[in-house]
Short mmCIF file of C-alpha atoms in Angstrom, two decimals:
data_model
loop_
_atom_site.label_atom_id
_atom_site.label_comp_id
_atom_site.label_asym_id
_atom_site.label_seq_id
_atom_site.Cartn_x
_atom_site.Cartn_y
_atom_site.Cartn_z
CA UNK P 37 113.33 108.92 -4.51
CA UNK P 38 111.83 107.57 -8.25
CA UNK P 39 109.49 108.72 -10.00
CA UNK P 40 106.92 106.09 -11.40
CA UNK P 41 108.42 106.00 -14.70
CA UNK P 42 111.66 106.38 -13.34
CA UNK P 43 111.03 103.53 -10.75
CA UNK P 44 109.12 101.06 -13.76
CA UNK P 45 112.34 101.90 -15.52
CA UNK P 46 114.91 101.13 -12.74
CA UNK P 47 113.10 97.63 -12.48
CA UNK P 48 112.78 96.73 -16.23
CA UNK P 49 116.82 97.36 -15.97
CA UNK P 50 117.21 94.99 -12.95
CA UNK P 51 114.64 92.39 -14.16
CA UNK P 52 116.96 92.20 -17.58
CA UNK P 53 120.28 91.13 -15.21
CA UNK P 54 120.75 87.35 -15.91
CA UNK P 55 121.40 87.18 -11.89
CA UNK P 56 118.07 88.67 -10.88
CA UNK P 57 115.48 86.25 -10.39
CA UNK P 58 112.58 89.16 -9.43
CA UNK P 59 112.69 92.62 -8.58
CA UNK P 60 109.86 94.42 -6.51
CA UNK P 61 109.42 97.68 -4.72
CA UNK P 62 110.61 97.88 -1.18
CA UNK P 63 107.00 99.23 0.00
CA UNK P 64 105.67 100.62 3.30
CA UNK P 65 103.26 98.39 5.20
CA UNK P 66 101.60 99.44 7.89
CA UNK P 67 99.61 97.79 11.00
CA UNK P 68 96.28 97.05 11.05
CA UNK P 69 94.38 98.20 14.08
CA UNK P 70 91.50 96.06 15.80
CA UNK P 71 88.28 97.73 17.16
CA UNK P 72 86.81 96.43 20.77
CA UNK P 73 83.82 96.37 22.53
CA UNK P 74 82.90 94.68 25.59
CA UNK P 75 80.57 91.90 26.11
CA UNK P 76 79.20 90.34 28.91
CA UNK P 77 81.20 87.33 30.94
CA UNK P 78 80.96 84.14 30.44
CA UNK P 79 80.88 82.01 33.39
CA UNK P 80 84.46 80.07 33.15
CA UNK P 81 86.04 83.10 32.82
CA UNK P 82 89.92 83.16 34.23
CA UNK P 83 90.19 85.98 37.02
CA UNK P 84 91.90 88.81 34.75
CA UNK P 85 90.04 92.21 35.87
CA UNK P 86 89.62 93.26 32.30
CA UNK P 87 88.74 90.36 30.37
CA UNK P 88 85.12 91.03 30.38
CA UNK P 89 85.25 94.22 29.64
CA UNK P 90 87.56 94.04 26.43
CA UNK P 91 88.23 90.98 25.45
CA UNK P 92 84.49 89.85 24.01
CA UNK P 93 86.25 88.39 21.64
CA UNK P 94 87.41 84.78 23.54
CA UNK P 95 84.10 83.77 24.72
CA UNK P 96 80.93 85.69 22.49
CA UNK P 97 78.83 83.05 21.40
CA UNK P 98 78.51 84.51 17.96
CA UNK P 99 82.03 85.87 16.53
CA UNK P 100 84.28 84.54 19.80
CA UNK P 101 86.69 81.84 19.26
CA UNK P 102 85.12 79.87 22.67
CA UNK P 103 88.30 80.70 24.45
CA UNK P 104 87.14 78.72 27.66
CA UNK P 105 86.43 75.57 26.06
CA UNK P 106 89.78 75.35 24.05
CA UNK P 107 91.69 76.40 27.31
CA UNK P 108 90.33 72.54 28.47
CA UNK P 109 92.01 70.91 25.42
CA UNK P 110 95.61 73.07 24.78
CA UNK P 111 96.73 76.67 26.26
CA UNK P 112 99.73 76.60 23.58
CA UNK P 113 102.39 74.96 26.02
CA UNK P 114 105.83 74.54 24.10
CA UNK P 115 104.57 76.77 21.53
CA UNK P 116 107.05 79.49 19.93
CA UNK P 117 105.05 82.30 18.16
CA UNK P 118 106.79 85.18 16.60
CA UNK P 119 105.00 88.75 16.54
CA UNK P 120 106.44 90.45 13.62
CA UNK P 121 104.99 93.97 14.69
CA UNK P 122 106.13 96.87 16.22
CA UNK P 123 107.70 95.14 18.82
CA UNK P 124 107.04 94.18 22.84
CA UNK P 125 107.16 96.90 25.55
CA UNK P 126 109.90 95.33 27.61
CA UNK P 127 109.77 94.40 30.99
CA UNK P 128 105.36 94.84 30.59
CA UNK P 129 104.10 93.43 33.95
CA UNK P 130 101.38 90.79 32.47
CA UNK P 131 103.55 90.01 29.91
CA UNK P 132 106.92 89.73 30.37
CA UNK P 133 107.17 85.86 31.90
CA UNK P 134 106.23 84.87 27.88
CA UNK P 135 108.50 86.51 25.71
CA UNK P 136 112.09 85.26 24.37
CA UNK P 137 114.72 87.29 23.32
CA UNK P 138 114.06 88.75 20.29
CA UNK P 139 115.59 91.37 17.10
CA UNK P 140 114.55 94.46 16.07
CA UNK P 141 115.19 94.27 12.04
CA UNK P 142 114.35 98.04 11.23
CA UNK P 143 117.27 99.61 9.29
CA UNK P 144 116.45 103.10 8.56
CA UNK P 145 116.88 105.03 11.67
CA UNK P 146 113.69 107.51 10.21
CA UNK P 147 111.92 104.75 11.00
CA UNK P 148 113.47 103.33 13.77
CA UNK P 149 113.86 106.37 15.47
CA UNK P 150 117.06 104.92 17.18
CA UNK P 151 120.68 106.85 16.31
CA UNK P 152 121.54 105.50 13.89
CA UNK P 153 120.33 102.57 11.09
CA UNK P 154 121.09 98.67 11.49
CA UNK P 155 119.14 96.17 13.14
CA UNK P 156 119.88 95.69 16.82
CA UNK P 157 119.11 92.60 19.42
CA UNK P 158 115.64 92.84 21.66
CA UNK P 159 113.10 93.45 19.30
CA UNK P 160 111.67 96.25 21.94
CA UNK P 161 108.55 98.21 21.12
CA UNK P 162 110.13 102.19 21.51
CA UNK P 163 106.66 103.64 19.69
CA UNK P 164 105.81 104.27 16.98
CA UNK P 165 104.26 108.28 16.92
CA UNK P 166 104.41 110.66 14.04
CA UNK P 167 104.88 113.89 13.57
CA UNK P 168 102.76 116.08 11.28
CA UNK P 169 103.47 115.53 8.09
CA UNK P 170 107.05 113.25 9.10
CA UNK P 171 106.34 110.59 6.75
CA UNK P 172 106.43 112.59 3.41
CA UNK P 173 109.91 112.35 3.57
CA UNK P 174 109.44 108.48 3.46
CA UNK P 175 106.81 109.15 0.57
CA UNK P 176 103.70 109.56 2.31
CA UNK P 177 101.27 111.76 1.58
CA UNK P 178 100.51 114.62 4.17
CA UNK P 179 99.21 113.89 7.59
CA UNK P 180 98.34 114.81 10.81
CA UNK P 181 100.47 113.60 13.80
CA UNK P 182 99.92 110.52 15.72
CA UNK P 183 100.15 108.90 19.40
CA UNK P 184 102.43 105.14 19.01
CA UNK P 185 99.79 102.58 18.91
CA UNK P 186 102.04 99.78 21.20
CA UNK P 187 100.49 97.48 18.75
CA UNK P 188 102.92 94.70 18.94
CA UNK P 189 102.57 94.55 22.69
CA UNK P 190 98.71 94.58 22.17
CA UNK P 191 99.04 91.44 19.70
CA UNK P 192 101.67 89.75 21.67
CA UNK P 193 99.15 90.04 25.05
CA UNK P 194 96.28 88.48 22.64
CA UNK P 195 98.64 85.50 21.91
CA UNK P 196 100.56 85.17 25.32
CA UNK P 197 99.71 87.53 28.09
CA UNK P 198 99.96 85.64 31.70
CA UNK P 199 96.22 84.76 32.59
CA UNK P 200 94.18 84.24 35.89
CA UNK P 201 97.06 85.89 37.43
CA UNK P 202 94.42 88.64 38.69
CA UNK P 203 96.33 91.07 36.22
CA UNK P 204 95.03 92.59 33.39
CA UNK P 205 93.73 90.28 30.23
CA UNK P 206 94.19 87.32 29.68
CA UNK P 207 96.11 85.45 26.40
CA UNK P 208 94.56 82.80 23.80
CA UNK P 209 97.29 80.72 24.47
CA UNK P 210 98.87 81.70 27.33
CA UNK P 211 101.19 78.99 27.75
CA UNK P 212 103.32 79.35 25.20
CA UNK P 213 106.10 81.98 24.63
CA UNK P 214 106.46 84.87 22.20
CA UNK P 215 109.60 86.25 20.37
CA UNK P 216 109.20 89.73 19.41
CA UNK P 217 110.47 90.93 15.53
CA UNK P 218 110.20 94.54 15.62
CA UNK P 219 109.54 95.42 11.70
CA UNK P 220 107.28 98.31 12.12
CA UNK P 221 108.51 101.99 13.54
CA UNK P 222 107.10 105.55 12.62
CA UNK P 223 105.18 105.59 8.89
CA UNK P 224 105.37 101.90 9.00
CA UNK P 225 108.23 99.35 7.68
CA UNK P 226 109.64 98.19 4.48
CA UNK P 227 109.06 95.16 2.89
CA UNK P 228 112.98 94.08 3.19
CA UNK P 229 112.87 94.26 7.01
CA UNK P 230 109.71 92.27 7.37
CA UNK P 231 111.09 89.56 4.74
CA UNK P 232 114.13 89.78 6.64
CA UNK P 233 112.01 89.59 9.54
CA UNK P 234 110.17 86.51 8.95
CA UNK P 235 113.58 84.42 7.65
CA UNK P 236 114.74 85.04 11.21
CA UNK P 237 112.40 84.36 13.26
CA UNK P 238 111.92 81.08 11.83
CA UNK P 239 115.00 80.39 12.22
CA UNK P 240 116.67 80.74 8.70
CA UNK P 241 120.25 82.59 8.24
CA UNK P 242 119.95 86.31 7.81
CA UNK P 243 123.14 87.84 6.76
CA UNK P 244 125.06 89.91 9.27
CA UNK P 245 122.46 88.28 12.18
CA UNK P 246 122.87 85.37 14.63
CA UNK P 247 120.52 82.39 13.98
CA UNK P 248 117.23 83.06 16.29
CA UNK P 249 117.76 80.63 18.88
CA UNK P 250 114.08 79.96 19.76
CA UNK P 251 112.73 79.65 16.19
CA UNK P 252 108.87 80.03 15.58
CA UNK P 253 106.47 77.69 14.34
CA UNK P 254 103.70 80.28 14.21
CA UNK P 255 104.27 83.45 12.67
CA UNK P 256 101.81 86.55 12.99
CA UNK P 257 101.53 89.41 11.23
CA UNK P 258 98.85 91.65 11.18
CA UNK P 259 99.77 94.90 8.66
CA UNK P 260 99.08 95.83 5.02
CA UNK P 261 99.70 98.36 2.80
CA UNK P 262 97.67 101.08 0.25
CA UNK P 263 99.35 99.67 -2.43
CA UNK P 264 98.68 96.40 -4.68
CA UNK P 265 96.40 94.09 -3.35
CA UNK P 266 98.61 90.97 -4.12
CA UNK P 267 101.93 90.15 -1.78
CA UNK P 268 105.05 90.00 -3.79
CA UNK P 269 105.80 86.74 -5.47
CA UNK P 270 109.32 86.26 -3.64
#
């Protein structure tokens, strides 16, 4: 680990190497959680038990995104979304018909929390929890520990879960399939592995990977860090 001044140094250094086009920090992001609350339900509402209860935000006639009337014109069909996240719970019951094979890139096992570091095929979510105070070793400041959110397979189920299948909620655009990129593990994930992350799942080269063999035309992210407020340039 760098100091500021050591780490401001260490990138003045690289930045000087005629080879280096730009250097930036390989930072933590984290996810970025969604608050619910229920709403009443509409009346073309598929026959998912908890739709009207949680998911207000398809059909409410101020902030909703008038699910049921979009559903008439497109439900996503030959759609490839990638959810670079914390993964998919594999095998989920509502969900599992959508989702393509996908990669998890993380490749520090601290965050991983698999044996050992590398990236490995399936993109599974295995959580995500926290012990007190684990991610000071990553650089984090103390904290208290944490339950894994299973926010990838949340997002993924907004995008793509099976709907009016009498299970569950229901998906925006449940007809089209989702690869999962698992970038996020315990404290979050580094900037590498989600760059990495993105290359692959739209189907770029990624050194030491196969090519993604369903490639993405929609990529979603939802995460963000405490740091600066602007993405880096490259």
């Amino acid at each position: 680990a760098l100091t500021a001044s050591e780490q401001a140094s260490f990138i003045r250094e690289l930045s000087a190497e005629p080879g280096v086009l730009k250097v930036e920090p390989d930072r933590l992001y984290q996810r970025a959680d969604v608050a619910r609350t229920a709403q009443a339900l509409p009346a073309a509402a598929p026959n998912d038990p908890n739709y009207a209860r949680f998911q207000w935000n398809f059909n409410n006639a101020t902030g909703g995104v008038r699910a049921e009337q979009g559903w008439e014109i497109s439900t996503g069909e030959g759609v490839v979304v990638a959810v670079i996240d914390t993964g998919i719970v594999q095998n989920h019951v509502d969900l599992a018909a959508n989702v393509l094979p996908g990669y998890d890139m993380i490749s520090d096992k601290r965050v991983s929390r698999r044996d050992t570091d590398g990236r490995v095929a399936g993109g599974w979510d295995v959580g995500d929890w926290v012990e007190a105070n684990y991610c000071t070793a990553l650089g984090g400041q103390p904290h208290a520990p944490e339950d894994s959110s299973w926010h990838g397979s949340h997002v993924a189920g907004t995008i793509a879960q099976q709907t009016n299948n009498g299970i569950g909620l229901a998906g925006l655009a449940h007809g089209a399939k989702v690869v999962p990129v698992r970038v996020l593990g315990s404290c979050g994930g580094f900037g590498s592995d989600i760059a990495d992350g993105m290359l692959w799942a739209a189907g770029a080269p990624v050194e030491g990977l196969p090519v993604n063999p369903n490639p993405a035309e929609v990529l979603n992210m939802s995460l963000g860090s405490g740091g600066p407020q602007a993405c880096p340039a490259l």
